[in-house]
Short mmCIF file of C-alpha atoms and ligand atoms in Angstrom, two decimals:
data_model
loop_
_atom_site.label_atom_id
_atom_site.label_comp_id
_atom_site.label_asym_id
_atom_site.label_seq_id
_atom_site.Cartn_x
_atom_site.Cartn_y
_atom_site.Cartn_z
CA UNK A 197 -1.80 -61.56 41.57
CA UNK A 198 1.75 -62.10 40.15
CA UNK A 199 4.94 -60.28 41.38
CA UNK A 200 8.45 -60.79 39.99
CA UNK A 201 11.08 -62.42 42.56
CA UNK A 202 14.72 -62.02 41.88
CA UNK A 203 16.53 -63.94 44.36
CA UNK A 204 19.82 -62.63 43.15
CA UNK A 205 23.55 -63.55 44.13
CA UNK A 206 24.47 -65.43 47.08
CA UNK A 207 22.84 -65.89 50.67
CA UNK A 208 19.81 -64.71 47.92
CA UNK A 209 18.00 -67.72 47.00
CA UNK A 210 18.27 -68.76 50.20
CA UNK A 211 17.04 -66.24 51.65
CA UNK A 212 13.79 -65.84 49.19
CA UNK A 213 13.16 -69.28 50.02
CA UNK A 214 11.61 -67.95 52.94
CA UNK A 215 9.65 -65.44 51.42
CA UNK A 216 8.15 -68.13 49.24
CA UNK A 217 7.99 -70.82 52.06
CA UNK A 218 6.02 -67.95 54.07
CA UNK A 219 3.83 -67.03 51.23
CA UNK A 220 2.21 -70.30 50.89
CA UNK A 221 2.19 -70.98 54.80
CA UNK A 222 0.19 -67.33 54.80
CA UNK A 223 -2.28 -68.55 51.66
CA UNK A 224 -1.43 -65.21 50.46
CA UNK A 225 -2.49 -64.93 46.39
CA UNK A 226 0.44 -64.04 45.00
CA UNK A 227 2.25 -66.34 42.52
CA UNK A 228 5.82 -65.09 42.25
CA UNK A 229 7.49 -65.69 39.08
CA UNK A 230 10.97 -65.56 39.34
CA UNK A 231 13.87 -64.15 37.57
CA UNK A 232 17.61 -64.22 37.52
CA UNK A 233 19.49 -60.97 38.44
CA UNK A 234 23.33 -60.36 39.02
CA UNK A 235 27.03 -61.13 39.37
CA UNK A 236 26.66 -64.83 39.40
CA UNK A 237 24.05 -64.91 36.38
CA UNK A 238 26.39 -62.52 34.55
CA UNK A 239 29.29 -65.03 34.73
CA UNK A 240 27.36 -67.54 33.05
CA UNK A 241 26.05 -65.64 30.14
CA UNK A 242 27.42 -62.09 30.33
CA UNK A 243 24.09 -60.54 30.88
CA UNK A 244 23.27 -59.18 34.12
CA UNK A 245 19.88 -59.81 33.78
CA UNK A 246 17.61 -62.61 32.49
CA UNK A 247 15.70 -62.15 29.42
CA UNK A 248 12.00 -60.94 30.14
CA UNK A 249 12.69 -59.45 33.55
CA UNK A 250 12.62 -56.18 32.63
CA UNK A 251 9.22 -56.94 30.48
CA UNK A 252 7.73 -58.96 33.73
CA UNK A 253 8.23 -55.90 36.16
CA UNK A 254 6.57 -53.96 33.60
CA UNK A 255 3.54 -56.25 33.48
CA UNK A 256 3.12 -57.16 37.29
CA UNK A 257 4.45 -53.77 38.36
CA UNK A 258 5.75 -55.32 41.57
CA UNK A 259 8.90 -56.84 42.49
CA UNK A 260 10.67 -58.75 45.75
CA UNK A 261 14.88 -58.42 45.08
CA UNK A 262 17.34 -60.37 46.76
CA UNK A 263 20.35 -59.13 47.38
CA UNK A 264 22.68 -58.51 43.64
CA UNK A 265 26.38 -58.31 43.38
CA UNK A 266 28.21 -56.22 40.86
CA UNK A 267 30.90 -58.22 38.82
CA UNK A 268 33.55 -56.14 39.16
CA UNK A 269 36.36 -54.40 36.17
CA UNK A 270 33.96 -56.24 33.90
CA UNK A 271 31.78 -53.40 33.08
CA UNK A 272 28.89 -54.96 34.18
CA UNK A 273 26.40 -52.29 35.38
CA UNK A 274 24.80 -52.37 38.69
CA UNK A 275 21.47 -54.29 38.87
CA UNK A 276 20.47 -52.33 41.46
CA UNK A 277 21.00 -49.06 39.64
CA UNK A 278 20.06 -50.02 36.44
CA UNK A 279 16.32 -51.51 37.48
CA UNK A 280 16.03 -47.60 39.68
CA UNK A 281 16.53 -46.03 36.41
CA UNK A 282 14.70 -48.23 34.02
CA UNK A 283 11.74 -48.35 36.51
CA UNK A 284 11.90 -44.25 37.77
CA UNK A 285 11.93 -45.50 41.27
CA UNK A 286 12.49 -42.08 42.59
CA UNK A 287 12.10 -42.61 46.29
CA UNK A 288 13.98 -45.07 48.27
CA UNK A 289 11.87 -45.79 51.77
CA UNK A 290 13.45 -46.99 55.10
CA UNK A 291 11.18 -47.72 57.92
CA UNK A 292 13.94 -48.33 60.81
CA UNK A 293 11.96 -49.81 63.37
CA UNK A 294 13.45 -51.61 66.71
CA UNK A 295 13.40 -55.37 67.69
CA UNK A 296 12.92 -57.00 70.83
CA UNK A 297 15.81 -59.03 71.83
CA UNK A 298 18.29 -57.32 69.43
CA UNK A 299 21.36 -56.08 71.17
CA UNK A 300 20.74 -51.99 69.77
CA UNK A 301 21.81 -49.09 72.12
CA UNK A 302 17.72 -47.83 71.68
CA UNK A 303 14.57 -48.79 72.45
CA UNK A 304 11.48 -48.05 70.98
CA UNK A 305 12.76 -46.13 67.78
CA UNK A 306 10.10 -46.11 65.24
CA UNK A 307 11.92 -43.71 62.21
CA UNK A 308 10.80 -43.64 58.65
CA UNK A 309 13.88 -42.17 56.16
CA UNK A 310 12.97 -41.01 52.82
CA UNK A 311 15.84 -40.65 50.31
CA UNK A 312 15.40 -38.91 46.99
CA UNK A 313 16.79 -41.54 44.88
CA UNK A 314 17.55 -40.54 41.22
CA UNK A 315 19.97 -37.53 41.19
CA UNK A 316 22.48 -35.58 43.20
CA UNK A 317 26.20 -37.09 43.04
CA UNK A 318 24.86 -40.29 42.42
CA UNK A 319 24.11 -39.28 39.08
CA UNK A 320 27.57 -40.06 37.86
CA UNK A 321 28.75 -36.92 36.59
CA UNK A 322 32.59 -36.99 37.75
CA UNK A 323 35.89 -36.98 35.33
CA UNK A 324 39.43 -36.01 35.85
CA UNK A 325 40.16 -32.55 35.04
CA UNK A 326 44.04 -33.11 35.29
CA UNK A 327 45.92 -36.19 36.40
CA UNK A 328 45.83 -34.51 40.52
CA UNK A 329 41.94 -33.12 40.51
CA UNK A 330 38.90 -34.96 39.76
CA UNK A 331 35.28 -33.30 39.89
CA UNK A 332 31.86 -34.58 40.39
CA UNK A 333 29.11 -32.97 40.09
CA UNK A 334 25.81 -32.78 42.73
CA UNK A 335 22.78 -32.54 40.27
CA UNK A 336 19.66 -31.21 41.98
CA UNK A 337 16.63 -30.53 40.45
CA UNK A 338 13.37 -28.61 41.71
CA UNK A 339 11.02 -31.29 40.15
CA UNK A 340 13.39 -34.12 41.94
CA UNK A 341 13.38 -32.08 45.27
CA UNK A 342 9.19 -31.19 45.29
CA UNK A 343 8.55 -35.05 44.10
CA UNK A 344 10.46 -36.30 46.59
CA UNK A 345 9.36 -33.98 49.45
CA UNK A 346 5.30 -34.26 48.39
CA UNK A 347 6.11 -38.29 48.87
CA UNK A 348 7.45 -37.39 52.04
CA UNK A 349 4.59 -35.91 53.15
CA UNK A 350 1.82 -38.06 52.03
CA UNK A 351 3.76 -40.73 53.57
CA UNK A 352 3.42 -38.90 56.93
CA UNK A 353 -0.28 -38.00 56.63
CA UNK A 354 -1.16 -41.72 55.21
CA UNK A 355 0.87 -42.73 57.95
CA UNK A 356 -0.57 -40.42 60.75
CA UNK A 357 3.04 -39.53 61.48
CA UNK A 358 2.81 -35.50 63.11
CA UNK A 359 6.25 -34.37 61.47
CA UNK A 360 8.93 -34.42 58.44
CA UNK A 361 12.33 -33.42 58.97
CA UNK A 362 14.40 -32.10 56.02
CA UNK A 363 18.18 -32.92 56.11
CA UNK A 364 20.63 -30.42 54.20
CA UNK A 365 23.40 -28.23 53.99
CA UNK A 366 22.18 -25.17 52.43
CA UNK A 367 24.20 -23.62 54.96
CA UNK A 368 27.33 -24.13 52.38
CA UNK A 369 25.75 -25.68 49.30
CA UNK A 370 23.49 -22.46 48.66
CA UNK A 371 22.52 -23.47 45.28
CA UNK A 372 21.82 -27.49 45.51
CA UNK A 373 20.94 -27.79 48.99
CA UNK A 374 19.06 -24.27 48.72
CA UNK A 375 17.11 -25.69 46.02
CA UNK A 376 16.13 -29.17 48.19
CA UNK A 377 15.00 -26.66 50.50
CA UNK A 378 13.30 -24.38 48.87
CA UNK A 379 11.19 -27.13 47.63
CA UNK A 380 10.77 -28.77 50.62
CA UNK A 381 9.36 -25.65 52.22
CA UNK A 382 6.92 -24.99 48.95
CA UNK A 383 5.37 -28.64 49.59
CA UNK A 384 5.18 -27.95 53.60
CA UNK A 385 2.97 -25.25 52.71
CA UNK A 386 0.57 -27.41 51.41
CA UNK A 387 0.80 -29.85 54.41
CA UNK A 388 -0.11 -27.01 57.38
CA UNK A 389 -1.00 -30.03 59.91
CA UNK A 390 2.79 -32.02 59.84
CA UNK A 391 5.44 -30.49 61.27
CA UNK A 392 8.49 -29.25 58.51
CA UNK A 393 11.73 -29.22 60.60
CA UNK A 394 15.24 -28.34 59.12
CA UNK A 395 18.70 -29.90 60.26
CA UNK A 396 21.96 -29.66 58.93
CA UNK A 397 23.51 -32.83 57.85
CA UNK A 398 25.98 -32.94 60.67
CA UNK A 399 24.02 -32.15 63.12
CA UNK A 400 21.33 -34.44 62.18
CA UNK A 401 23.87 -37.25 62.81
CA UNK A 402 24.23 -36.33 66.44
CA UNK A 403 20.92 -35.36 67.20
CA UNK A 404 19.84 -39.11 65.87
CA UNK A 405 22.73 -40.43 67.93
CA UNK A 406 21.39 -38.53 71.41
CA UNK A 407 17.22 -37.95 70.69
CA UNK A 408 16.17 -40.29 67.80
CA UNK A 409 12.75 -40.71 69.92
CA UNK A 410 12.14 -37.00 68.47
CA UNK A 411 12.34 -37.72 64.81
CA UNK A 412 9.48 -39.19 63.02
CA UNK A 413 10.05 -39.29 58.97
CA UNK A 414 13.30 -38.04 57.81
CA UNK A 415 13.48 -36.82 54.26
CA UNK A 416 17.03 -36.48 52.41
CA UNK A 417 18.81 -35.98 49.35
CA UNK A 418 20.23 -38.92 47.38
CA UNK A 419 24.10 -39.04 49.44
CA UNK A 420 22.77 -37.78 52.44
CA UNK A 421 20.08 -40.22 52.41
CA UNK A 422 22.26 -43.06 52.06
CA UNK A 423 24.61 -42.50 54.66
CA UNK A 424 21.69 -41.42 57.34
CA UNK A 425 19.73 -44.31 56.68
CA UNK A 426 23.02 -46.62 57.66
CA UNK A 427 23.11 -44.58 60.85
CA UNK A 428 19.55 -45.38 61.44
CA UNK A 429 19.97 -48.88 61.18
CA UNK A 430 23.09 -48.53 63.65
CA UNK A 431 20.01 -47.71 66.22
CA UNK A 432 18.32 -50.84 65.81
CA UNK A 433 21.31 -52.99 65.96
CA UNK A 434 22.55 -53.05 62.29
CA UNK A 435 21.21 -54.22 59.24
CA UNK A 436 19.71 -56.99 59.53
CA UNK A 437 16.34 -56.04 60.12
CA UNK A 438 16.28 -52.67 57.70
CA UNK A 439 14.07 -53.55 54.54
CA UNK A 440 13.13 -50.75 51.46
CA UNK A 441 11.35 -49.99 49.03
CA UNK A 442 12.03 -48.36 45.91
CA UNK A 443 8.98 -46.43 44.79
CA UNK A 444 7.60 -45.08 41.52
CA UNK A 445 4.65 -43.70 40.06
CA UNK A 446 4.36 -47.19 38.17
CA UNK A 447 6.47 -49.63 39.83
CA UNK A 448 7.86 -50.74 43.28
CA UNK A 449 10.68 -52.48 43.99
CA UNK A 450 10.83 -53.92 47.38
CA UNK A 451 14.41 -55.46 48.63
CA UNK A 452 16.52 -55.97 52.06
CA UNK A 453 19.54 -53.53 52.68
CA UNK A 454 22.32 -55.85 52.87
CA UNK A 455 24.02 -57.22 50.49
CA UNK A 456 24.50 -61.13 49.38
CA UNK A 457 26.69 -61.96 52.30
CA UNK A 458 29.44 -64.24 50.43
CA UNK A 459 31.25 -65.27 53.38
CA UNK A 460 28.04 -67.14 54.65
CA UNK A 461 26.22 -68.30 50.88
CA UNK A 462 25.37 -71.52 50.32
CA UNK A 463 25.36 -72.60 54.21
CA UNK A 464 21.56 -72.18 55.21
CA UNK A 465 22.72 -69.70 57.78
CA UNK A 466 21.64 -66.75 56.38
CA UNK A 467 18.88 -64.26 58.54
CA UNK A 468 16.12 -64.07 56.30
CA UNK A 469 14.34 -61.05 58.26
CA UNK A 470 15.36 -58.45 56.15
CA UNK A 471 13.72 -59.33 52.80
CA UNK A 472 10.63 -61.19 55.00
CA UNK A 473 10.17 -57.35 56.19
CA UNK A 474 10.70 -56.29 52.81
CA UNK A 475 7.83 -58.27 51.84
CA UNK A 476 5.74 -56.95 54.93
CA UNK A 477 6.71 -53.35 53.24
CA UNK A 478 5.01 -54.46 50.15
CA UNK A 479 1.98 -56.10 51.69
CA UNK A 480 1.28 -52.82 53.16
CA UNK A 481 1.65 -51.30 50.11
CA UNK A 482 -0.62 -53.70 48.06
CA UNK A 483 -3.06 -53.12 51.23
CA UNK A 484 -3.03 -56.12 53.03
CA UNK A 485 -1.91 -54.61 56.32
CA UNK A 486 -3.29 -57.39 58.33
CA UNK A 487 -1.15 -59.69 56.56
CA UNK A 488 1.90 -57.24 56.67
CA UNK A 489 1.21 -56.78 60.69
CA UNK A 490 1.00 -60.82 60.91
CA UNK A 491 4.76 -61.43 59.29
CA UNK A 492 5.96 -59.27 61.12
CA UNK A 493 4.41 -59.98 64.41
CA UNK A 494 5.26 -63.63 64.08
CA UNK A 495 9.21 -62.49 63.02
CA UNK A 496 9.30 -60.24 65.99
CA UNK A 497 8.21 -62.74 68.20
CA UNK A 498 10.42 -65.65 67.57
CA UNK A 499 13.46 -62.84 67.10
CA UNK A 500 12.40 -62.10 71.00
CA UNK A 501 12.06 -65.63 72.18
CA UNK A 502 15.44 -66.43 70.84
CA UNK A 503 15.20 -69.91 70.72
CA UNK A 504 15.27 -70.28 67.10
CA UNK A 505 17.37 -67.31 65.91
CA UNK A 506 20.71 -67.40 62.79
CA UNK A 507 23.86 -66.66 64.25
CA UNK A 508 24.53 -63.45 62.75
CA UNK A 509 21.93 -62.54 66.06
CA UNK A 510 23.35 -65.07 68.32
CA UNK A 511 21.64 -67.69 67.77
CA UNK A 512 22.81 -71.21 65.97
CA UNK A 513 19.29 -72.46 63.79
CA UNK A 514 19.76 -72.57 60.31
CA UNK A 515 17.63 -70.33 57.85
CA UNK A 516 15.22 -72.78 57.19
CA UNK A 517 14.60 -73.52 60.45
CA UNK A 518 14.03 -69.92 61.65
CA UNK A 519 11.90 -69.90 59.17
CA UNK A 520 9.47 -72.43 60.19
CA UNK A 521 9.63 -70.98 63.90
CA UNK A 522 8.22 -67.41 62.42
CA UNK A 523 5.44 -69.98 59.99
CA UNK A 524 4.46 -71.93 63.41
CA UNK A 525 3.82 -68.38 65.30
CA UNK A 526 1.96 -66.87 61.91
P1 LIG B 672 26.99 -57.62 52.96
O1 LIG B 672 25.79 -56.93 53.51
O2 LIG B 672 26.75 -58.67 51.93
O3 LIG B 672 27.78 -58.35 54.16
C1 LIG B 672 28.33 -57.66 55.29
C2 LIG B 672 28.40 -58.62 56.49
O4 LIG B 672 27.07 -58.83 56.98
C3 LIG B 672 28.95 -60.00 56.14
O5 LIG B 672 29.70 -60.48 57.20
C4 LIG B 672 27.70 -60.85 55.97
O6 LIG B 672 27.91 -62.23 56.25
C5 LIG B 672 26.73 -60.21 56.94
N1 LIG B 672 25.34 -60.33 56.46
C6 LIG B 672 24.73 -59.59 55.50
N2 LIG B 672 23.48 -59.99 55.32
C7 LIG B 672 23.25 -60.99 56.19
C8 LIG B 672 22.12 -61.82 56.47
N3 LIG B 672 20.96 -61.67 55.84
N4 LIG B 672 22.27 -62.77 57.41
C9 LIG B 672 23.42 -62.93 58.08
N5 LIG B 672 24.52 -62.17 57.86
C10 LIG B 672 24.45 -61.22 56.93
O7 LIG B 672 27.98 -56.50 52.44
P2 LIG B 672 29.29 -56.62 51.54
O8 LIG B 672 30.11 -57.78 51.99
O9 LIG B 672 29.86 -55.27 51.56
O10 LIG B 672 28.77 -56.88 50.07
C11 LIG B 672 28.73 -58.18 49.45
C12 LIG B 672 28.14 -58.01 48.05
O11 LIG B 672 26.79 -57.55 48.13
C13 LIG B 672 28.89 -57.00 47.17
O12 LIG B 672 29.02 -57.56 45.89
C14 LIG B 672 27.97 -55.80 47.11
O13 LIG B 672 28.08 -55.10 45.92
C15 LIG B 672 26.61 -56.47 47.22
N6 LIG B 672 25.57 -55.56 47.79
C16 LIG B 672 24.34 -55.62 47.22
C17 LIG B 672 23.31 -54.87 47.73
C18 LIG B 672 21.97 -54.97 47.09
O14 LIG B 672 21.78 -55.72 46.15
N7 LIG B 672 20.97 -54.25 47.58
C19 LIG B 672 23.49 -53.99 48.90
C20 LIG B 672 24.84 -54.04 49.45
C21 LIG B 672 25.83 -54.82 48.90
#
């Protein structure tokens, strides 16, 4: 099969260098063609994209992204939020699982957060009503809210996961956050075998902080989503190991959280483990969960060893070399 790869702005290329390197070491059959995306691209020809990667998505339905900078005051629009609407990606998933031989305050925390990812205040709505009061406005829908809850769900029965926790505030946004949660109770209805839990926003945040062994998948709206699935990562030591997908009914977009590092591009330094679990994500997703199980097995174990780790994890090997540890343990 073919699948678009989009190595994007700084540590990027290097950084899908390993997906690719991995790829062939793994004989997987999938021939990436790959596209240009972001700030860096934009400089040189004032197009945040490359022609015909908009058209390739479409036809190969799958995608890998590195990580894409905005150019900013240039009017450039976000790559990232400009392939989530062109492609309907309406759910952004974050399995947030723990690493052996990570410094993280947890052990052990296997989370999956599911963030509605086409509305609320990220929709853009905001303007100045005088020069000393601004307004935005938090768009939910029911169709958004029961999409993104069913997806939650499914995910939990496909996954044999035993509950889904919604995170609100309907407590004081009756109207938006009543509406998430009216439709998050209509779908639980229909799923009498998975636990529906309810927690406020707030206190979400401390109860991941003191229990997160007694969470299982977390389902959110767009702003709540974002900045819960941050915490999350806290628990397993950061970001470097938190991969996503962005999901559609047609298309997925797979990509690591972080961004494209600037302060360490160019220096084969970068930790690749992000968008290699990002690619694990999508070999699940295509099916090929022994392959998916195999990455990340052979990641996990040379993360533990520690002999051949970047330095962003204490280590001092270079990205290519970490690389070739995790292809020698495949
Ligand atoms: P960042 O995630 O790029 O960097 C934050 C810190 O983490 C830096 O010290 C960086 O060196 C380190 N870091 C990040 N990824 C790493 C990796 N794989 N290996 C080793 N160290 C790593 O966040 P920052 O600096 O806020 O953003 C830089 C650019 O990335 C901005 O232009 C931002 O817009 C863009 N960005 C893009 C994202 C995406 O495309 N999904 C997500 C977040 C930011």
């Amino acid at each position: 099969m073919k699948a678009v790869l989009i190595p994007g702005d700084g540590i990027g290329p290097e950084i899908a260098k390993s997906v690719e390197d991995i790829t062939k070491a793994m004989k997987l059959d999938i021939e990436w063609v790959k596209y240009q995306a972001g700030a860096e691209y934009a400089q040189k020809t004032k197009e945040v994209f490359e022609p015909g990667l908009v058209d390739a998505i479409k036809e190969y339905k799958w995608a890998l992204k590195g990580p894409t900078a905005t150019p900013i005051g240039t009017g450039f629009r976000s790559v990232n939020v400009a392939l989530r609407q062109q492609f309907a990606t309406y759910a952004n998933v974050r399995p947030i699982r723990s690493f052996k031989g990570i410094d993280s305050k947890y052990e052990n925390i296997d989370l999956v957060m599911i963030r509605e990812n086409t509305e609320d205040l990220y929709k853009g709505i905001e303007y100045m009503i005088n020069e000393n009061m601004a307004n935005g406005i938090k768009l939910i829908t029911r169709e958004a809210s029961e999409k993104i809850c069913r997806y939650a769900f499914e995910y939990a029965k496909i996954n044999n996961r035993h509950k889904v926790t919604a995170i609100h505030k309907a407590n004081i946004m009756k109207y938006t956050d009543g509406l998430f949660l009216e439709a998050f109770r209509d779908v639980a209805k229909n799923y009498p075998d998975i636990e529906a839990q309810e927690v406020i926003v707030d206190n979400m945040c401390m109860q991941l902080v003191l229990r997160p062994e007694t969470f299982d998948v977390l389902v959110a709206p767009n702003l709540y989503g974002d900045i819960v699935s941050d915490l999350c990562a806290g628990l397993i030591g950061g970001l470097g190991f938190a991969p996503s997908g962005n999901i559609g009914d047609e298309y997925q977009i797979y990509e690591a959280v972080h961004g494209s590092a600037p302060d360490i591009a160019g220096k084969n330094i970068a930790n690749p483990s992000a968008l290699l679990l990002a690619f694990a994500l999508m070999l699940e997703a295509l099916g090929k969960l022994t392959e998916a199980n195999r990455l990340r097995e052979a990641l996990a174990k040379v993360v533990e060893e520690g002999k051949t780790i970047t330095p962003d994890i204490g280590g001092t090997a270079s990205t290519s070399a970490f690389t070739q540890s995790i292809i020698e343990k495949l």
